[in-house]
């Protein structure tokens, strides 16, 4: 460990035991990183973070049953008192995943294909509250910033507003006096325009680009 830098205390959250074991072995090889705990679910991560007060939580997005990595990130970063920084480490790099994680408060977003030295550097950056993004992720973020905002019709905005309220297709159809088939058609067009493939992704992108009232 270098004398001028204290070890960064890490909590690893990944639902695959083999992946966690590999990460723990890798992180153990870094002299200025200390793994203080490991979790296999979002609920475990929340409980351990409250108990162990890590500097950084290394967070996977897909966690099997229970709350996912995005919701876990949101709860970690919004908890009262000193909150850990969250560094997402995942195989998923869609626009919707990136947007949701950053909106939830993640300090960084790394892909599991990164080299170990890049992971170590990102952990230290996250511990200091500095953004850390994989090159492909940074490229997507920049491309999205440069991309013109999508133009939605008034009806598509109405449907997006209903989506943000968590309303299903049948209730949206009733609220807007249209058929379920029409709702599905509008949803496909909304997904295409926003570059997403899920309802959560559509809402996240719409909020990011201020397309919702």
mmCIF file of N, CA and C in Angstrom, residues 121-191:
data_model
loop_
_atom_site.group_PDB
_atom_site.id
_atom_site.type_symbol
_atom_site.label_atom_id
_atom_site.label_comp_id
_atom_site.label_asym_id
_atom_site.label_seq_id
_atom_site.Cartn_x
_atom_site.Cartn_y
_atom_site.Cartn_z
ATOM 1 N N UNK A 121 -8.271 1.689 -11.243
ATOM 2 C CA UNK A 121 -8.286 3.154 -11.382
ATOM 3 C C UNK A 121 -9.694 3.701 -11.207
ATOM 4 N N UNK A 122 -10.695 2.987 -11.753
ATOM 5 C CA UNK A 122 -12.084 3.429 -11.634
ATOM 6 C C UNK A 122 -12.549 3.370 -10.190
ATOM 7 N N UNK A 123 -12.110 2.366 -9.448
ATOM 8 C CA UNK A 123 -12.483 2.254 -8.034
ATOM 9 C C UNK A 123 -11.950 3.449 -7.248
ATOM 10 N N UNK A 124 -10.710 3.824 -7.497
ATOM 11 C CA UNK A 124 -10.139 4.979 -6.791
ATOM 12 C C UNK A 124 -10.831 6.277 -7.208
ATOM 13 N N UNK A 125 -11.160 6.377 -8.495
ATOM 14 C CA UNK A 125 -11.875 7.576 -8.952
ATOM 15 C C UNK A 125 -13.237 7.658 -8.274
ATOM 16 N N UNK A 126 -13.958 6.531 -8.227
ATOM 17 C CA UNK A 126 -15.282 6.509 -7.600
ATOM 18 C C UNK A 126 -15.185 6.871 -6.124
ATOM 19 N N UNK A 127 -14.148 6.357 -5.448
ATOM 20 C CA UNK A 127 -13.985 6.648 -4.020
ATOM 21 C C UNK A 127 -13.824 8.132 -3.764
ATOM 22 N N UNK A 128 -13.284 8.846 -4.757
ATOM 23 C CA UNK A 128 -13.100 10.288 -4.633
ATOM 24 C C UNK A 128 -14.285 11.070 -5.196
ATOM 25 N N UNK A 129 -15.315 10.338 -5.654
ATOM 26 C CA UNK A 129 -16.498 10.992 -6.202
ATOM 27 C C UNK A 129 -16.343 11.463 -7.633
ATOM 28 N N UNK A 130 -15.307 10.954 -8.311
ATOM 29 C CA UNK A 130 -15.079 11.342 -9.706
ATOM 30 C C UNK A 130 -15.717 10.326 -10.645
ATOM 31 N N UNK A 131 -16.345 10.775 -11.727
ATOM 32 C CA UNK A 131 -16.980 9.849 -12.667
ATOM 33 C C UNK A 131 -15.957 8.896 -13.273
ATOM 34 N N UNK A 132 -16.367 7.658 -13.464
ATOM 35 C CA UNK A 132 -15.508 6.650 -14.090
ATOM 36 C C UNK A 132 -16.357 5.863 -15.076
ATOM 37 N N UNK A 133 -16.051 5.983 -16.355
ATOM 38 C CA UNK A 133 -16.843 5.331 -17.388
ATOM 39 C C UNK A 133 -15.948 4.521 -18.311
ATOM 40 N N UNK A 134 -16.396 3.315 -18.677
ATOM 41 C CA UNK A 134 -15.706 2.563 -19.717
ATOM 42 C C UNK A 134 -15.745 3.372 -21.006
ATOM 43 N N UNK A 135 -14.736 3.196 -21.841
ATOM 44 C CA UNK A 135 -14.687 3.950 -23.097
ATOM 45 C C UNK A 135 -15.951 3.774 -23.942
ATOM 46 N N UNK A 136 -16.471 2.540 -24.115
ATOM 47 C CA UNK A 136 -17.699 2.398 -24.901
ATOM 48 C C UNK A 136 -18.889 3.121 -24.264
ATOM 49 N N UNK A 137 -18.938 3.106 -22.930
ATOM 50 C CA UNK A 137 -20.024 3.786 -22.231
ATOM 51 C C UNK A 137 -19.903 5.301 -22.397
ATOM 52 N N UNK A 138 -18.684 5.821 -22.243
ATOM 53 C CA UNK A 138 -18.465 7.257 -22.432
ATOM 54 C C UNK A 138 -18.845 7.669 -23.845
ATOM 55 N N UNK A 139 -18.523 6.807 -24.823
ATOM 56 C CA UNK A 139 -18.886 7.106 -26.206
ATOM 57 C C UNK A 139 -20.384 7.187 -26.397
ATOM 58 N N UNK A 140 -21.107 6.283 -25.753
ATOM 59 C CA UNK A 140 -22.580 6.302 -25.845
ATOM 60 C C UNK A 140 -23.149 7.558 -25.199
ATOM 61 N N UNK A 141 -22.602 7.905 -24.038
ATOM 62 C CA UNK A 141 -23.091 9.096 -23.334
ATOM 63 C C UNK A 141 -22.878 10.340 -24.205
ATOM 64 N N UNK A 142 -21.694 10.466 -24.799
ATOM 65 C CA UNK A 142 -21.409 11.623 -25.645
ATOM 66 C C UNK A 142 -22.306 11.635 -26.882
ATOM 67 N N UNK A 143 -22.501 10.462 -27.472
ATOM 68 C CA UNK A 143 -23.361 10.385 -28.661
ATOM 69 C C UNK A 143 -24.778 10.802 -28.328
ATOM 70 N N UNK A 144 -25.259 10.379 -27.161
ATOM 71 C CA UNK A 144 -26.611 10.750 -26.752
ATOM 72 C C UNK A 144 -26.733 12.242 -26.501
ATOM 73 N N UNK A 145 -25.673 12.838 -25.954
ATOM 74 C CA UNK A 145 -25.702 14.282 -25.713
ATOM 75 C C UNK A 145 -25.750 15.060 -27.026
ATOM 76 N N UNK A 146 -25.088 14.520 -28.040
ATOM 77 C CA UNK A 146 -25.038 15.218 -29.340
ATOM 78 C C UNK A 146 -26.275 14.946 -30.182
ATOM 79 N N UNK A 147 -26.954 13.833 -29.876
ATOM 80 C CA UNK A 147 -28.101 13.429 -30.689
ATOM 81 C C UNK A 147 -29.276 14.380 -30.470
ATOM 82 N N UNK A 148 -29.926 14.809 -31.550
ATOM 83 C CA UNK A 148 -31.116 15.670 -31.388
ATOM 84 C C UNK A 148 -32.183 14.961 -30.563
ATOM 85 N N UNK A 149 -32.889 15.724 -29.760
ATOM 86 C CA UNK A 149 -33.946 15.122 -28.949
ATOM 87 C C UNK A 149 -35.033 14.565 -29.856
ATOM 88 N N UNK A 150 -35.532 13.358 -29.554
ATOM 89 C CA UNK A 150 -36.580 12.772 -30.390
ATOM 90 C C UNK A 150 -37.859 13.604 -30.310
ATOM 91 N N UNK A 151 -38.567 13.609 -31.405
ATOM 92 C CA UNK A 151 -39.839 14.338 -31.462
ATOM 93 C C UNK A 151 -40.979 13.351 -31.259
ATOM 94 N N UNK A 152 -41.733 13.566 -30.209
ATOM 95 C CA UNK A 152 -42.871 12.695 -29.917
ATOM 96 C C UNK A 152 -44.169 13.409 -30.240
ATOM 97 N N UNK A 153 -45.153 12.641 -30.682
ATOM 98 C CA UNK A 153 -46.475 13.217 -30.918
ATOM 99 C C UNK A 153 -47.160 13.456 -29.574
ATOM 100 N N UNK A 154 -48.224 14.231 -29.596
ATOM 101 C CA UNK A 154 -48.970 14.487 -28.356
ATOM 102 C C UNK A 154 -49.493 13.179 -27.761
ATOM 103 N N UNK A 155 -49.953 12.268 -28.612
ATOM 104 C CA UNK A 155 -50.467 10.999 -28.118
ATOM 105 C C UNK A 155 -49.348 10.172 -27.491
ATOM 106 N N UNK A 156 -48.169 10.181 -28.108
ATOM 107 C CA UNK A 156 -47.034 9.439 -27.547
ATOM 108 C C UNK A 156 -46.620 10.023 -26.197
ATOM 109 N N UNK A 157 -46.693 11.337 -26.065
ATOM 110 C CA UNK A 157 -46.395 11.959 -24.773
ATOM 111 C C UNK A 157 -47.429 11.553 -23.721
ATOM 112 N N UNK A 158 -48.692 11.490 -24.143
ATOM 113 C CA UNK A 158 -49.746 11.053 -23.214
ATOM 114 C C UNK A 158 -49.456 9.646 -22.700
ATOM 115 N N UNK A 159 -49.063 8.770 -23.608
ATOM 116 C CA UNK A 159 -48.797 7.386 -23.225
ATOM 117 C C UNK A 159 -47.562 7.304 -22.337
ATOM 118 N N UNK A 160 -46.533 8.081 -22.647
ATOM 119 C CA UNK A 160 -45.333 8.114 -21.800
ATOM 120 C C UNK A 160 -45.665 8.576 -20.386
ATOM 121 N N UNK A 161 -46.538 9.559 -20.298
ATOM 122 C CA UNK A 161 -46.948 10.054 -18.984
ATOM 123 C C UNK A 161 -47.627 8.955 -18.184
ATOM 124 N N UNK A 162 -48.467 8.170 -18.856
ATOM 125 C CA UNK A 162 -49.134 7.052 -18.188
ATOM 126 C C UNK A 162 -48.118 5.983 -17.788
ATOM 127 N N UNK A 163 -47.127 5.730 -18.651
ATOM 128 C CA UNK A 163 -46.075 4.755 -18.328
ATOM 129 C C UNK A 163 -45.336 5.165 -17.067
ATOM 130 N N UNK A 164 -45.042 6.459 -16.956
ATOM 131 C CA UNK A 164 -44.301 6.959 -15.798
ATOM 132 C C UNK A 164 -45.084 6.765 -14.510
ATOM 133 N N UNK A 165 -46.386 6.638 -14.615
ATOM 134 C CA UNK A 165 -47.226 6.408 -13.441
ATOM 135 C C UNK A 165 -47.364 4.926 -13.124
ATOM 136 N N UNK A 166 -46.738 4.071 -13.959
ATOM 137 C CA UNK A 166 -46.787 2.634 -13.720
ATOM 138 C C UNK A 166 -48.075 1.981 -14.157
ATOM 139 N N UNK A 167 -48.779 2.586 -15.100
ATOM 140 C CA UNK A 167 -50.078 2.082 -15.547
ATOM 141 C C UNK A 167 -49.889 1.083 -16.692
ATOM 142 N N UNK A 168 -50.636 -0.020 -16.663
ATOM 143 C CA UNK A 168 -50.552 -1.048 -17.690
ATOM 144 C C UNK A 168 -51.276 -0.667 -18.964
ATOM 145 N N UNK A 169 -51.055 -1.467 -20.016
ATOM 146 C CA UNK A 169 -51.624 -1.149 -21.329
ATOM 147 C C UNK A 169 -53.142 -1.038 -21.316
ATOM 148 N N UNK A 170 -53.818 -1.958 -20.615
ATOM 149 C CA UNK A 170 -55.285 -1.939 -20.610
ATOM 150 C C UNK A 170 -55.810 -0.659 -19.971
ATOM 151 N N UNK A 171 -55.192 -0.249 -18.842
ATOM 152 C CA UNK A 171 -55.645 0.967 -18.163
ATOM 153 C C UNK A 171 -55.294 2.220 -18.966
ATOM 154 N N UNK A 172 -54.155 2.170 -19.670
ATOM 155 C CA UNK A 172 -53.805 3.300 -20.540
ATOM 156 C C UNK A 172 -54.850 3.443 -21.634
ATOM 157 N N UNK A 173 -55.232 2.310 -22.219
ATOM 158 C CA UNK A 173 -56.250 2.332 -23.282
ATOM 159 C C UNK A 173 -57.557 2.926 -22.769
ATOM 160 N N UNK A 174 -57.966 2.532 -21.570
ATOM 161 C CA UNK A 174 -59.210 3.061 -20.998
ATOM 162 C C UNK A 174 -59.085 4.560 -20.716
ATOM 163 N N UNK A 175 -57.930 4.970 -20.165
ATOM 164 C CA UNK A 175 -57.745 6.375 -19.798
ATOM 165 C C UNK A 175 -57.732 7.280 -21.018
ATOM 166 N N UNK A 176 -57.206 6.772 -22.142
ATOM 167 C CA UNK A 176 -57.064 7.606 -23.337
ATOM 168 C C UNK A 176 -58.132 7.307 -24.391
ATOM 169 N N UNK A 177 -59.058 6.402 -24.059
ATOM 170 C CA UNK A 177 -60.171 6.056 -24.960
ATOM 171 C C UNK A 177 -59.679 5.535 -26.307
ATOM 172 N N UNK A 178 -58.678 4.641 -26.239
ATOM 173 C CA UNK A 178 -58.171 4.000 -27.443
ATOM 174 C C UNK A 178 -58.072 2.504 -27.158
ATOM 175 N N UNK A 179 -57.786 1.717 -28.176
ATOM 176 C CA UNK A 179 -57.703 0.267 -27.990
ATOM 177 C C UNK A 179 -56.324 -0.125 -27.469
ATOM 178 N N UNK A 180 -56.268 -1.342 -26.885
ATOM 179 C CA UNK A 180 -54.973 -1.851 -26.414
ATOM 180 C C UNK A 180 -53.999 -2.010 -27.574
ATOM 181 N N UNK A 181 -54.525 -2.431 -28.735
ATOM 182 C CA UNK A 181 -53.669 -2.606 -29.910
ATOM 183 C C UNK A 181 -53.028 -1.281 -30.310
ATOM 184 N N UNK A 182 -53.810 -0.202 -30.206
ATOM 185 C CA UNK A 182 -53.275 1.123 -30.536
ATOM 186 C C UNK A 182 -52.200 1.536 -29.539
ATOM 187 N N UNK A 183 -52.426 1.222 -28.267
ATOM 188 C CA UNK A 183 -51.413 1.517 -27.243
ATOM 189 C C UNK A 183 -50.117 0.803 -27.585
ATOM 190 N N UNK A 184 -50.199 -0.486 -27.957
ATOM 191 C CA UNK A 184 -49.003 -1.260 -28.281
ATOM 192 C C UNK A 184 -48.284 -0.688 -29.500
ATOM 193 N N UNK A 185 -49.057 -0.224 -30.467
ATOM 194 C CA UNK A 185 -48.453 0.389 -31.658
ATOM 195 C C UNK A 185 -47.684 1.651 -31.284
ATOM 196 N N UNK A 186 -48.300 2.483 -30.447
ATOM 197 C CA UNK A 186 -47.617 3.706 -29.996
ATOM 198 C C UNK A 186 -46.371 3.367 -29.175
ATOM 199 N N UNK A 187 -46.460 2.323 -28.347
ATOM 200 C CA UNK A 187 -45.302 1.925 -27.537
ATOM 201 C C UNK A 187 -44.128 1.526 -28.424
ATOM 202 N N UNK A 188 -44.407 0.773 -29.489
ATOM 203 C CA UNK A 188 -43.328 0.377 -30.396
ATOM 204 C C UNK A 188 -42.659 1.601 -31.014
ATOM 205 N N UNK A 189 -43.453 2.578 -31.383
ATOM 206 C CA UNK A 189 -42.895 3.801 -31.979
ATOM 207 C C UNK A 189 -42.084 4.593 -30.952
ATOM 208 N N UNK A 190 -42.593 4.643 -29.717
ATOM 209 C CA UNK A 190 -41.871 5.340 -28.642
ATOM 210 C C UNK A 190 -40.526 4.673 -28.392
ATOM 211 N N UNK A 191 -40.526 3.332 -28.296
ATOM 212 C CA UNK A 191 -39.282 2.591 -28.069
ATOM 213 C C UNK A 191 -38.275 2.873 -29.189
#
